[in-house]
Every structure is written in C-alpha cells, then in structure tokens.
mmCIF file of C-alpha atoms and ligand atoms in Angstrom:
data_model
loop_
_atom_site.group_PDB
_atom_site.id
_atom_site.type_symbol
_atom_site.label_atom_id
_atom_site.label_comp_id
_atom_site.label_asym_id
_atom_site.label_seq_id
_atom_site.Cartn_x
_atom_site.Cartn_y
_atom_site.Cartn_z
ATOM 1 C CA MET A 1 -8.275 37.544 35.342
ATOM 2 C CA SER A 2 -8.444 39.182 31.398
ATOM 3 C CA ASP A 3 -9.798 43.236 33.438
ATOM 4 C CA ILE A 4 -6.869 43.292 35.899
ATOM 5 C CA LEU A 5 -4.643 45.270 35.297
ATOM 6 C CA VAL A 6 -0.393 45.124 35.920
ATOM 7 C CA GLY A 7 2.540 47.519 35.616
ATOM 8 C CA GLY A 8 5.692 46.160 33.612
ATOM 9 C CA ILE A 9 9.220 47.841 33.307
ATOM 10 C CA GLU A 10 11.409 47.918 30.511
ATOM 11 C CA ALA A 11 14.910 49.529 32.217
ATOM 12 C CA GLY A 12 17.164 49.770 29.595
ATOM 13 C CA GLY A 13 20.647 51.347 30.146
ATOM 14 C CA THR A 14 19.809 54.298 28.253
ATOM 15 C CA HIS A 15 15.919 54.036 27.814
ATOM 16 C CA CYS A 16 13.078 53.614 30.668
ATOM 17 C CA LYS A 17 9.591 52.174 29.265
ATOM 18 C CA CYS A 18 6.453 51.652 31.750
ATOM 19 C CA VAL A 19 3.774 50.858 30.900
ATOM 20 C CA ILE A 20 -0.328 49.224 31.915
ATOM 21 C CA GLY A 21 -1.964 46.581 30.309
ATOM 22 C CA THR A 22 -3.521 42.963 31.117
ATOM 23 C CA VAL A 23 -2.331 39.742 31.949
ATOM 24 C CA SER A 24 -2.302 38.535 29.158
ATOM 25 C CA GLY A 25 0.218 41.171 27.153
ATOM 26 C CA ASP A 26 -1.590 43.727 25.783
ATOM 27 C CA ILE A 27 -0.721 47.153 26.777
ATOM 28 C CA LEU A 28 -3.203 49.579 27.898
ATOM 29 C CA SER A 29 -0.946 52.612 28.519
ATOM 30 C CA SER A 30 2.991 53.476 27.727
ATOM 31 C CA ALA A 31 5.486 56.110 29.167
ATOM 32 C CA SER A 32 9.319 56.317 28.777
ATOM 33 C CA PHE A 33 12.143 58.785 29.268
ATOM 34 C CA ASN A 34 16.070 57.954 29.597
ATOM 35 C CA THR A 35 17.424 55.886 32.902
ATOM 36 C CA SER A 36 19.010 58.833 34.527
ATOM 37 C CA THR A 37 20.099 58.656 38.291
ATOM 38 C CA PRO A 38 18.631 55.311 39.875
ATOM 39 C CA ASP A 39 16.396 58.127 42.000
ATOM 40 C CA GLU A 40 15.200 60.211 39.183
ATOM 41 C CA THR A 41 14.645 57.024 37.161
ATOM 42 C CA ILE A 42 13.052 54.874 39.181
ATOM 43 C CA GLY A 43 11.043 58.470 40.570
ATOM 44 C CA GLN A 44 9.487 58.360 37.440
ATOM 45 C CA ALA A 45 8.473 55.314 36.987
ATOM 46 C CA LEU A 46 6.620 55.309 40.456
ATOM 47 C CA ASN A 47 4.814 58.379 39.324
ATOM 48 C CA PHE A 48 3.510 57.225 36.076
ATOM 49 C CA PHE A 49 2.166 53.855 38.076
ATOM 50 C CA THR A 50 0.576 56.061 40.911
ATOM 51 C CA GLY A 51 -0.833 58.379 38.496
ATOM 52 C CA PHE A 52 -2.433 56.033 36.567
ATOM 53 C CA LYS A 53 -6.546 55.782 37.088
ATOM 54 C CA THR A 54 -7.060 52.609 38.127
ATOM 55 C CA GLU A 55 -4.772 50.711 40.865
ATOM 56 C CA ILE A 56 -2.195 47.380 39.447
ATOM 57 C CA ARG A 57 -2.292 44.656 41.111
ATOM 58 C CA ALA A 58 1.388 43.556 40.353
ATOM 59 C CA LEU A 59 4.554 44.258 38.764
ATOM 60 C CA GLY A 60 6.886 42.876 36.396
ATOM 61 C CA ILE A 61 10.349 44.357 36.087
ATOM 62 C CA ALA A 62 12.961 44.156 33.261
ATOM 63 C CA HIS A 63 16.096 45.322 34.324
ATOM 64 C CA PHE A 64 19.263 45.845 32.751
ATOM 65 C CA GLY A 65 22.018 43.728 34.329
ATOM 66 C CA PRO A 66 23.474 41.993 35.583
ATOM 67 C CA VAL A 67 20.703 41.779 38.367
ATOM 68 C CA ASP A 68 20.450 38.486 41.170
ATOM 69 C CA ILE A 69 16.911 36.888 39.624
ATOM 70 C CA ASP A 70 17.361 34.056 42.207
ATOM 71 C CA GLN A 71 14.473 34.415 44.248
ATOM 72 C CA LYS A 72 16.191 31.974 47.326
ATOM 73 C CA SER A 73 19.178 34.597 47.076
ATOM 74 C CA PRO A 74 19.606 37.514 49.815
ATOM 75 C CA SER A 75 20.456 39.797 47.123
ATOM 76 C CA PHE A 76 17.677 38.669 45.201
ATOM 77 C CA GLY A 77 16.404 41.794 43.526
ATOM 78 C CA ARG A 78 19.496 43.446 43.306
ATOM 79 C CA ILE A 79 21.570 44.600 40.224
ATOM 80 C CA LEU A 80 24.929 43.791 40.632
ATOM 81 C CA LYS A 81 28.001 45.418 40.239
ATOM 82 C CA THR A 82 27.730 47.220 37.303
ATOM 83 C CA PRO A 83 29.512 49.929 34.936
ATOM 84 C CA LYS A 84 26.830 52.414 35.517
ATOM 85 C CA GLN A 85 27.421 54.601 37.556
ATOM 86 C CA GLY A 86 25.319 54.765 40.870
ATOM 87 C CA TRP A 87 23.077 51.629 40.244
ATOM 88 C CA SER A 88 25.536 49.025 42.402
ATOM 89 C CA ASP A 89 23.534 47.148 44.899
ATOM 90 C CA LEU A 90 21.283 48.947 44.289
ATOM 91 C CA ASP A 91 17.561 46.543 45.631
ATOM 92 C CA ILE A 92 15.187 47.620 42.686
ATOM 93 C CA VAL A 93 12.369 44.821 44.193
ATOM 94 C CA ALA A 94 12.224 46.821 47.243
ATOM 95 C CA ARG A 95 12.348 49.773 46.427
ATOM 96 C CA TYR A 96 8.824 49.396 44.224
ATOM 97 C CA ARG A 97 7.335 47.046 46.326
ATOM 98 C CA GLN A 98 7.098 49.786 49.040
ATOM 99 C CA VAL A 99 5.506 52.640 46.964
ATOM 100 C CA LEU A 100 3.189 50.173 45.000
ATOM 101 C CA ASN A 101 2.403 47.451 47.823
ATOM 102 C CA VAL A 102 2.109 45.127 45.622
ATOM 103 C CA PRO A 103 3.666 42.038 43.906
ATOM 104 C CA VAL A 104 6.802 42.317 42.475
ATOM 105 C CA ALA A 105 8.317 39.855 39.616
ATOM 106 C CA PHE A 106 11.909 40.454 38.710
ATOM 107 C CA GLN A 107 14.132 39.111 35.669
ATOM 108 C CA SER A 108 16.638 40.651 33.041
ATOM 109 C CA ASP A 109 15.311 42.840 30.472
ATOM 110 C CA VAL A 110 16.259 40.786 27.834
ATOM 111 C CA ASN A 111 14.645 37.413 30.090
ATOM 112 C CA ALA A 112 11.592 39.125 29.871
ATOM 113 C CA ALA A 113 12.297 40.082 26.602
ATOM 114 C CA ALA A 114 12.012 36.188 25.310
ATOM 115 C CA MET A 115 9.136 35.863 27.324
ATOM 116 C CA GLY A 116 7.055 38.169 25.044
ATOM 117 C CA GLU A 117 8.582 37.020 22.017
ATOM 118 C CA ALA A 118 7.809 33.082 22.846
ATOM 119 C CA ALA A 119 4.170 34.331 23.952
ATOM 120 C CA LEU A 120 3.138 36.855 21.443
ATOM 121 C CA GLY A 121 6.323 37.244 18.682
ATOM 122 C CA ALA A 122 8.982 35.424 16.791
ATOM 123 C CA GLY A 123 8.746 33.010 18.884
ATOM 124 C CA ARG A 124 5.511 31.785 19.099
ATOM 125 C CA GLY A 125 5.771 27.770 19.192
ATOM 126 C CA LEU A 126 9.241 27.530 19.665
ATOM 127 C CA SER A 127 10.387 25.408 22.449
ATOM 128 C CA ASN A 128 14.604 26.441 21.936
ATOM 129 C CA PHE A 129 15.336 30.569 20.055
ATOM 130 C CA VAL A 130 17.907 33.228 21.732
ATOM 131 C CA TYR A 131 16.662 36.554 21.925
ATOM 132 C CA VAL A 132 19.540 39.199 21.779
ATOM 133 C CA THR A 133 19.107 42.566 22.232
ATOM 134 C CA VAL A 134 22.358 45.018 20.848
ATOM 135 C CA GLY A 135 21.625 48.743 22.160
ATOM 136 C CA THR A 136 23.333 49.995 24.306
ATOM 137 C CA GLY A 137 24.729 47.092 25.677
ATOM 138 C CA ILE A 138 24.305 43.414 24.155
ATOM 139 C CA GLY A 139 22.657 40.925 26.035
ATOM 140 C CA GLY A 140 20.599 37.505 25.286
ATOM 141 C CA GLY A 141 17.963 35.079 27.277
ATOM 142 C CA VAL A 142 18.297 31.972 26.448
ATOM 143 C CA MET A 143 14.876 29.626 26.041
ATOM 144 C CA ILE A 144 15.332 26.043 25.675
ATOM 145 C CA ASN A 145 12.828 23.074 25.634
ATOM 146 C CA GLY A 146 10.655 26.036 26.917
ATOM 147 C CA ARG A 147 11.727 27.371 29.573
ATOM 148 C CA LEU A 148 14.207 30.278 30.616
ATOM 149 C CA LEU A 149 18.580 29.225 30.888
ATOM 150 C CA HIS A 150 17.603 29.090 34.078
ATOM 151 C CA ASP A 151 15.992 30.285 37.334
ATOM 152 C CA ALA A 152 18.860 31.107 39.638
ATOM 153 C CA ARG A 153 21.933 32.802 37.172
ATOM 154 C CA HIS A 154 21.016 34.924 33.393
ATOM 155 C CA PRO A 155 23.649 34.375 30.843
ATOM 156 C CA GLU A 156 26.169 37.300 29.658
ATOM 157 C CA ILE A 157 25.665 36.305 26.110
ATOM 158 C CA GLY A 158 26.795 39.793 25.213
ATOM 159 C CA HIS A 159 30.871 39.413 27.236
ATOM 160 C CA MET A 160 31.198 36.635 24.875
ATOM 161 C CA LEU A 161 35.032 37.061 23.206
ATOM 162 C CA VAL A 162 34.855 37.098 20.197
ATOM 163 C CA GLY A 163 38.455 37.556 17.571
ATOM 164 C CA ARG A 164 38.823 40.626 16.411
ATOM 165 C CA ASP A 165 41.766 40.912 13.718
ATOM 166 C CA HIS A 166 43.444 44.215 15.024
ATOM 167 C CA ARG A 167 43.985 44.697 10.744
ATOM 168 C CA VAL A 168 40.695 45.320 9.745
ATOM 169 C CA ASP A 169 39.559 47.017 13.014
ATOM 170 C CA PRO A 170 42.132 48.620 15.143
ATOM 171 C CA TYR A 171 38.814 49.425 17.336
ATOM 172 C CA GLU A 172 39.936 48.857 21.215
ATOM 173 C CA GLY A 173 36.821 48.025 22.415
ATOM 174 C CA CYS A 174 34.120 50.528 24.503
ATOM 175 C CA CYS A 175 33.531 47.576 27.589
ATOM 176 C CA PRO A 176 35.106 48.124 31.097
ATOM 177 C CA PHE A 177 35.346 44.894 31.925
ATOM 178 C CA HIS A 178 36.912 43.386 28.628
ATOM 179 C CA GLN A 179 37.294 46.314 26.482
ATOM 180 C CA ASP A 180 36.445 44.277 22.889
ATOM 181 C CA CYS A 181 34.938 41.448 24.475
ATOM 182 C CA LEU A 182 31.458 41.979 21.496
ATOM 183 C CA GLU A 183 29.550 44.449 23.707
ATOM 184 C CA GLY A 184 32.515 46.398 23.721
ATOM 185 C CA LEU A 185 33.235 45.877 19.841
ATOM 186 C CA ALA A 186 29.693 45.925 18.569
ATOM 187 C CA SER A 187 27.077 47.881 21.186
ATOM 188 C CA GLY A 188 25.480 51.468 20.532
ATOM 189 C CA PRO A 189 27.771 53.168 21.676
ATOM 190 C CA ALA A 190 30.867 50.775 20.469
ATOM 191 C CA LEU A 191 29.528 52.160 16.768
ATOM 192 C CA LYS A 192 29.838 55.773 17.498
ATOM 193 C CA GLY A 193 32.859 54.752 19.669
ATOM 194 C CA ARG A 194 34.434 53.610 16.528
ATOM 195 C CA TRP A 195 33.289 55.318 13.629
ATOM 196 C CA GLY A 196 32.322 59.125 15.644
ATOM 197 C CA ILE A 197 28.825 58.462 14.367
ATOM 198 C CA PRO A 198 25.919 57.408 16.287
ATOM 199 C CA GLY A 199 24.353 54.080 14.561
ATOM 200 C CA GLU A 200 20.883 56.601 13.783
ATOM 201 C CA HIS A 201 22.944 58.355 11.809
ATOM 202 C CA LEU A 202 24.812 55.503 10.042
ATOM 203 C CA LYS A 203 24.377 55.103 6.489
ATOM 204 C CA PRO A 204 23.465 51.834 4.906
ATOM 205 C CA ASP A 205 26.576 51.700 3.003
ATOM 206 C CA HIS A 206 28.759 52.556 5.821
ATOM 207 C CA PRO A 207 31.242 49.892 5.959
ATOM 208 C CA ALA A 208 30.287 50.073 9.917
ATOM 209 C CA TRP A 209 27.478 47.832 8.287
ATOM 210 C CA ALA A 210 29.303 45.134 7.346
ATOM 211 C CA LEU A 211 32.019 45.179 10.557
ATOM 212 C CA GLN A 212 28.640 44.902 12.532
ATOM 213 C CA ALA A 213 27.172 41.956 10.874
ATOM 214 C CA HIS A 214 30.663 40.428 11.000
ATOM 215 C CA TYR A 215 30.343 40.356 14.726
ATOM 216 C CA LEU A 216 26.716 40.387 15.166
ATOM 217 C CA ALA A 217 27.154 36.502 13.148
ATOM 218 C CA THR A 218 30.401 35.504 15.123
ATOM 219 C CA LEU A 219 27.824 35.205 18.231
ATOM 220 C CA CYS A 220 24.886 33.282 15.969
ATOM 221 C CA VAL A 221 27.297 30.702 15.191
ATOM 222 C CA ASN A 222 28.423 30.638 18.763
ATOM 223 C CA LEU A 223 24.740 30.315 20.110
ATOM 224 C CA ALA A 224 24.362 27.691 16.758
ATOM 225 C CA ASN A 225 27.284 26.177 18.282
ATOM 226 C CA CYS A 226 26.244 25.752 21.840
ATOM 227 C CA TYR A 227 22.269 25.694 21.910
ATOM 228 C CA VAL A 228 20.846 25.285 18.082
ATOM 229 C CA PRO A 229 18.732 26.841 18.380
ATOM 230 C CA GLU A 230 15.547 27.137 15.683
ATOM 231 C CA LYS A 231 15.718 30.884 15.347
ATOM 232 C CA ILE A 232 18.417 33.564 16.538
ATOM 233 C CA ILE A 233 15.389 37.055 17.279
ATOM 234 C CA PHE A 234 17.054 40.405 17.451
ATOM 235 C CA GLY A 235 15.739 43.247 19.351
ATOM 236 C CA GLY A 236 17.589 46.857 20.486
ATOM 237 C CA GLY A 237 17.619 50.423 19.146
ATOM 238 C CA VAL A 238 21.060 49.683 16.798
ATOM 239 C CA MET A 239 18.490 46.089 15.265
ATOM 240 C CA GLN A 240 16.502 49.399 14.127
ATOM 241 C CA GLN A 241 18.318 48.738 11.190
ATOM 242 C CA PRO A 242 16.367 46.828 8.920
ATOM 243 C CA PHE A 243 18.750 45.121 6.603
ATOM 244 C CA LEU A 244 20.669 43.643 9.584
ATOM 245 C CA PRO A 245 18.950 40.423 9.403
ATOM 246 C CA ALA A 246 19.537 39.429 6.357
ATOM 247 C CA MET A 247 23.314 40.662 6.498
ATOM 248 C CA ILE A 248 24.015 38.950 9.436
ATOM 249 C CA LEU A 249 22.783 35.741 8.311
ATOM 250 C CA GLU A 250 25.071 36.069 4.675
ATOM 251 C CA ARG A 251 28.177 36.528 7.122
ATOM 252 C CA TYR A 252 27.044 33.884 9.784
ATOM 253 C CA LEU A 253 26.926 31.347 6.400
ATOM 254 C CA GLU A 254 29.612 32.245 5.185
ATOM 255 C CA LEU A 255 31.979 31.661 8.798
ATOM 256 C CA MET A 256 30.130 28.610 9.382
ATOM 257 C CA LYS A 257 31.351 26.829 6.128
ATOM 258 C CA GLY A 258 28.829 24.580 5.905
ATOM 259 C CA TYR A 259 29.294 22.746 8.953
ATOM 260 C CA MET A 260 25.779 22.942 10.680
ATOM 261 C CA GLN A 261 23.880 22.714 7.600
ATOM 262 C CA HIS A 262 20.021 22.645 8.666
ATOM 263 C CA VAL A 263 20.383 26.521 8.147
ATOM 264 C CA THR A 264 20.844 27.830 4.721
ATOM 265 C CA ALA A 265 20.584 31.141 2.587
ATOM 266 C CA ASP A 266 16.701 30.185 2.433
ATOM 267 C CA ALA A 267 16.262 30.780 6.117
ATOM 268 C CA VAL A 268 16.307 34.219 5.621
ATOM 269 C CA ASP A 269 13.695 35.842 8.001
ATOM 270 C CA ASP A 270 13.091 32.221 9.298
ATOM 271 C CA PHE A 271 16.245 31.911 11.573
ATOM 272 C CA ILE A 272 17.457 35.665 12.385
ATOM 273 C CA VAL A 273 15.093 37.868 12.369
ATOM 274 C CA ALA A 274 13.826 41.066 13.554
ATOM 275 C CA SER A 275 11.146 41.640 16.744
ATOM 276 C CA PRO A 276 8.360 41.951 15.746
ATOM 277 C CA LEU A 277 7.258 43.109 18.524
ATOM 278 C CA GLN A 278 8.321 47.082 17.809
ATOM 279 C CA GLY A 279 10.227 47.915 20.872
ATOM 280 C CA HIS A 280 7.806 46.292 23.083
ATOM 281 C CA ALA A 281 9.324 42.317 23.463
ATOM 282 C CA ALA A 282 10.862 43.283 27.208
ATOM 283 C CA THR A 283 7.137 45.072 28.180
ATOM 284 C CA ARG A 284 5.070 43.374 27.176
ATOM 285 C CA GLY A 285 6.903 40.305 29.325
ATOM 286 C CA ALA A 286 6.841 41.863 32.435
ATOM 287 C CA LEU A 287 3.191 41.930 32.334
ATOM 288 C CA LEU A 288 3.139 38.447 31.636
ATOM 289 C CA LEU A 289 6.090 38.241 34.130
ATOM 290 C CA ALA A 290 3.203 40.609 36.254
ATOM 291 C CA GLY A 291 0.560 38.183 36.262
ATOM 292 C CA GLN A 292 2.765 34.831 36.826
ATOM 293 C CA ALA A 293 3.252 37.038 40.287
ATOM 294 C CA LEU A 294 0.219 37.075 40.559
ATOM 295 C CA ALA A 295 -1.045 33.826 40.031
ATOM 296 C CA THR A 296 1.650 32.140 42.778
ATOM 297 C CA LEU A 297 0.377 34.058 45.373
HETATM 298 P P1 ADP B 301 18.203 50.199 25.486
HETATM 299 O O1 ADP B 301 19.604 50.540 25.603
HETATM 300 O O2 ADP B 301 18.150 51.673 27.037
HETATM 301 O O3 ADP B 301 17.666 49.288 26.297
HETATM 302 P P2 ADP B 301 17.947 51.292 23.106
HETATM 303 O O4 ADP B 301 17.673 49.487 22.723
HETATM 304 O O5 ADP B 301 17.252 51.661 22.320
HETATM 305 O O6 ADP B 301 18.150 51.126 24.688
HETATM 306 O O7 ADP B 301 20.263 51.347 22.591
HETATM 307 C C1 ADP B 301 20.111 52.546 22.155
HETATM 308 C C2 ADP B 301 21.478 53.016 21.623
HETATM 309 O O8 ADP B 301 21.005 52.308 19.998
HETATM 310 C C3 ADP B 301 22.353 53.636 21.842
HETATM 311 O O9 ADP B 301 23.899 53.457 21.112
HETATM 312 C C4 ADP B 301 21.760 54.480 20.320
HETATM 313 O O10 ADP B 301 22.940 54.452 19.483
HETATM 314 C C5 ADP B 301 21.641 53.165 19.329
HETATM 315 N N1 ADP B 301 20.629 53.392 18.355
HETATM 316 C C6 ADP B 301 19.125 53.847 18.844
HETATM 317 N N2 ADP B 301 18.535 53.912 17.588
HETATM 318 C C7 ADP B 301 19.596 53.765 16.599
HETATM 319 C C8 ADP B 301 19.410 53.244 14.741
HETATM 320 N N3 ADP B 301 18.321 53.577 13.880
HETATM 321 N N4 ADP B 301 20.054 52.289 13.804
HETATM 322 C C9 ADP B 301 21.181 52.095 15.098
HETATM 323 N N5 ADP B 301 21.592 52.473 16.019
HETATM 324 C C10 ADP B 301 20.695 53.358 16.791
HETATM 325 ZN ZN1 ZN B 302 32.430 42.849 27.803
#
C-alpha cells in the first residue's frame, strides 16, 4: 500500500488546501488557494488532482460544515445549511467523484484533523482528546475511547453558548445564527469585527488576547466537564499566536476554581496545546480517510 497515491482536501471557510500523498498521511505535493464560489474552488482542486503525473486511487475530503457524514443518509456527502453563500445543499462528494472516478471519503474538517492528530500529531497514544480549530469559524472533533463522536453527525462545538459580560465586551458577536455564541465572539472574523484589526496584525500585548483567552478557556472548561479529555489540541489561523495556549490554560484554571483537579499549572505544554502538524492536521487526516476508503472496497 505504501506506494499507492491518494488525494486529500481541507476545504476551510477561507482557504482550501489540496494534497497528494500516501495512505499513511505523508504529503508529497500540495497546493492552496482561497475558498471562493463552489464552481471556482472545486474547479481549482480538480485541476490540481488531474494535473498530477500519477493518478490518485482515492480521495479524502475534510470539509467545513455543517456536512452530512452519515453514509446511510440520502444527503450523505452534502453541505447542510451554511451561512457561506452558494454552498448550502451542495453535493460535494458527487462533484469530485464524477470527474476523478475514485472512491471518495467525506468528513468534517475538524473530525479529519482529529484523525490526523490521533495518528501523527499531539493525539498519538491518547484515547480521549478534542481537536479545536479557531479560524474563519470555530469547530471541534471529539475523540472518545479512540473513536470519533460519532458516525452520523458531528458536534458543533463552535456554536456553544458562552456567557458574555456586556460591560467588559460590548461586541455583539458575528454568528449569523446565534450572534454571540463562541464562534460569534472568538473566531477570526469576531476578532476583526470587535477590534477593527485582523488577528494576524494584533500585537501580543493587545487587550484582544486576554478576552480571546477567556472565551477559549470557557470552551475548555465546558469540554473538560463534558468529555474529560486528556488533551485539547488547538489549530487554525488564530492559534498561530504562540502565546495563546499558556494564556488559555491560566484562565482555564481560574475559571475551573479548583474543580477537576487532574489539570494543574504544570500541564502547560501538556493539556492545552497547539497542533504540531503545521496547518496540515486536516489534510493529513484526509489522506488517512482516503486510505480507509480504499481498504473498505
Ligand atoms: P480557514 O478557516 O479557511 O481554515 P484559517 O484557519 O487560516 O482558515 O483562519 C482564517 C482566520 O484566521 C482569519 O479570520 C484570519 O484573520 C485569522 N488569522 C490568520 N492568521 C492569524 C494569526 N497569525 N493570528 C491571528 N489570527 C489569524
Ligand atoms: Zn453560532
């Protein structure tokens, strides 16, 4: 199997990354471009795969959601209702299968990233962890007893409701569904909406980061209370700020108030961590998914 080549896609709200690699998740070639209209984005991805000198034998797709990942569902492979213009109800799997004519596996972007972390990244050797991306949106893949939660639907961690103190944070939030859910308050677009400056240009001593750490620590407290993960692994554009995991852990311990004592200040670098896979957790997970699609033929 090691010389078989497969394709992987991570389609995010802002960027789309395509890779060709092995079923063990090693990347041989990659391309990335902006996620625009469905026709343009899918067209660019197909050009990448059909232009490669060796044909791929299967494709794994890690897609921004919500997506229907239930293989028994009539709408399997489709995007469900999304605020992203033009993408709702699109049959993603069919669009790729028609042209490439290979088995296509389909997952949410964060579930695929959790698979990548489990096999190759910060989740290696762990049975229970959560992968969270903080980028254009916020989403999470939950690994419990070594399996994703669950086969038919994926959690929507980004839309959890978190308390907002209106005196501290008058920004009303940018989620088109809930306004001030976690994604509405702490995604990349929320940072830009609140402060008028995109996250990548905010200085490390800007007050934005304490508030950001507070909201993400609230998420971590809720995840710890629900799932008791051994680790929470963060990826996505906003988490490229290297100081965030330590800030989140500090605020997490304050918010936890001594409850669930297995996590202490010593857990820095251990409990709340940045993905070590350099932005490729989901694409490498997508290659693993493609390998699974081949194995089940
Ligand atoms: P996608 O959501 O398409 O997967 P990203 O994870 O890169 O893409 O997220 C894009 C968001 O992350 C944008 O809102 C952008 O402003 C923000 N972002 C990108 N780089 C950084 C950075 N270094 N620090 C903070 N925010 C960033
Ligand atoms: Zn929401």
